Amino acid sequence: MTQSHPRISKAVIPAAGLGTRFLPATKATPKEMLPVVDKPAIQYVVEEAVAAGLDDVLMVTGRNKRPLEDHFDRNYELESALLKKGDENRLAKVQESSDLATMHYVRQGDPRGLGHAVLCAAPHVGDEPFAVLLGDDLIDPRDPLLQRMVEVQEQRGGSVVALMEVAPEQIHLYGCAAVETTEDSDVVKVGGLVEKPDPADAPSNYAIIGRYVLDPNIFDVLRRTEPGRGGEIQLTDALQQLAEDEKIGGPVHGVVFKGRRYDTGDRGDYLRAIVRLACEREDLGPEFRTWLRSYVAEEM
């Protein structure tokens, strides 16, 4: 397809969740600030948005999320102390997060689900297509999923969701899409979506993971969407309406992702993400891999 659609420049990151799966660590620390090696998880997500050309970032936060704003702000006292010490390496790391993107913040005062969090972004986004990145999903920077999704949206219009094949017995943990193939091997047409279906009722084993590129008409749909599963306003339900009627906001497509993804909202996968990323670091990897082999050998 050669049709051109408006260039996407804005990303929305919902970050108002309570992080109950990581209590007591998240009692006073936002789950998004938990470190993955030596960077908070949320910084990886912002870096992914910027790498895809989206340097206008709105974070939807809640109470006790002030550390998120502080992390992406300047810390003049710390920078001054590092400068006096001549510690240019750590100074660059501290300044990196504050120079990443143009950051904006809005509070989701009433936590009524992902759909409601996205709706909080409407005044900032306006009448432009935009991306949504969930902070629990880390996508390896060597697998540019978001860039591909932006490309598909600019070519085809409408909305684009990220899909990943999962085992049938796991589909109840995700939103699920009914799909049709297209001329692009990694792109499918989405005909319907359902939130966390029973495996017997699932239309496929294509699970929706935490990346979306959305047409701005999604806001009008969300305003009319009644609370669904869990008594929350589900983004999946709004996307289902777009998939059923393309006149509302264009078609819904999916990009099938087969790369590296880390679910930092799950304690086990969070630990696996740290191990994998640490093993691949030039400064940490060689020594850490040696220790890990020895540890595993002893345990076996």
Coordinates of N, CA, C and O in Angstrom, one line a residue, residues 16 18 38 71 82 96 119-120 215 224 238 242-243 266 275-276:
A16 N -0.2 3.9 36.3 CA -0.9 4.2 37.5 C -1.2 3.0 38.3 O -1.7 3.1 39.4
L18 N -0.8 -0.3 40.8 CA -0.4 -0.4 42.2 C 0.8 -1.3 42.4 O 1.5 -1.3 43.4
D38 N 20.7 -1.9 36.1 CA 20.9 -0.7 36.8 C 20.1 0.5 36.2 O 20.4 1.6 36.4
H71 N 12.7 11.0 38.3 CA 13.7 10.3 37.5 C 14.0 10.9 36.2 O 15.1 11.0 35.7
L82 N 28.8 15.0 41.2 CA 29.5 14.1 40.3 C 30.5 14.9 39.5 O 31.6 14.5 39.2
E96 N 21.3 11.3 31.2 CA 20.7 10.6 30.1 C 19.1 10.6 30.2 O 18.4 10.8 29.2
L119 N -7.9 7.1 27.9 CA -8.8 8.2 27.7 C -8.3 9.5 28.5 O -8.5 10.6 28.0
C120 N -7.5 9.3 29.5 CA -6.9 10.5 30.2 C -6.0 11.2 29.3 O -5.6 12.4 29.6
D215 N -5.7 5.0 16.4 CA -6.4 6.1 15.8 C -7.1 7.0 16.8 O -7.6 6.5 17.8
R224 N -17.9 6.0 25.2 CA -19.1 5.3 25.2 C -19.0 3.8 25.7 O -20.0 3.1 25.8
A238 N -13.0 -1.4 23.3 CA -13.1 -0.3 22.3 C -12.5 -0.7 21.0 O -13.0 -0.3 19.9
L242 N -14.0 -0.8 16.9 CA -13.3 -0.3 15.7 C -13.1 -1.4 14.7 O -13.3 -1.2 13.5
A243 N -12.8 -2.6 15.1 CA -12.6 -3.7 14.2 C -14.0 -4.1 13.5 O -14.0 -4.5 12.4
D266 N 5.6 -9.8 36.0 CA 5.7 -11.1 36.5 C 7.0 -11.3 37.3 O 8.1 -11.1 36.7
V275 N 18.7 -11.4 34.4 CA 19.7 -12.3 34.1 C 20.1 -12.2 32.7 O 21.3 -12.1 32.3
R276 N 19.2 -12.2 31.8 CA 19.5 -12.2 30.3 C 20.2 -10.9 30.0 O 21.2 -10.9 29.2

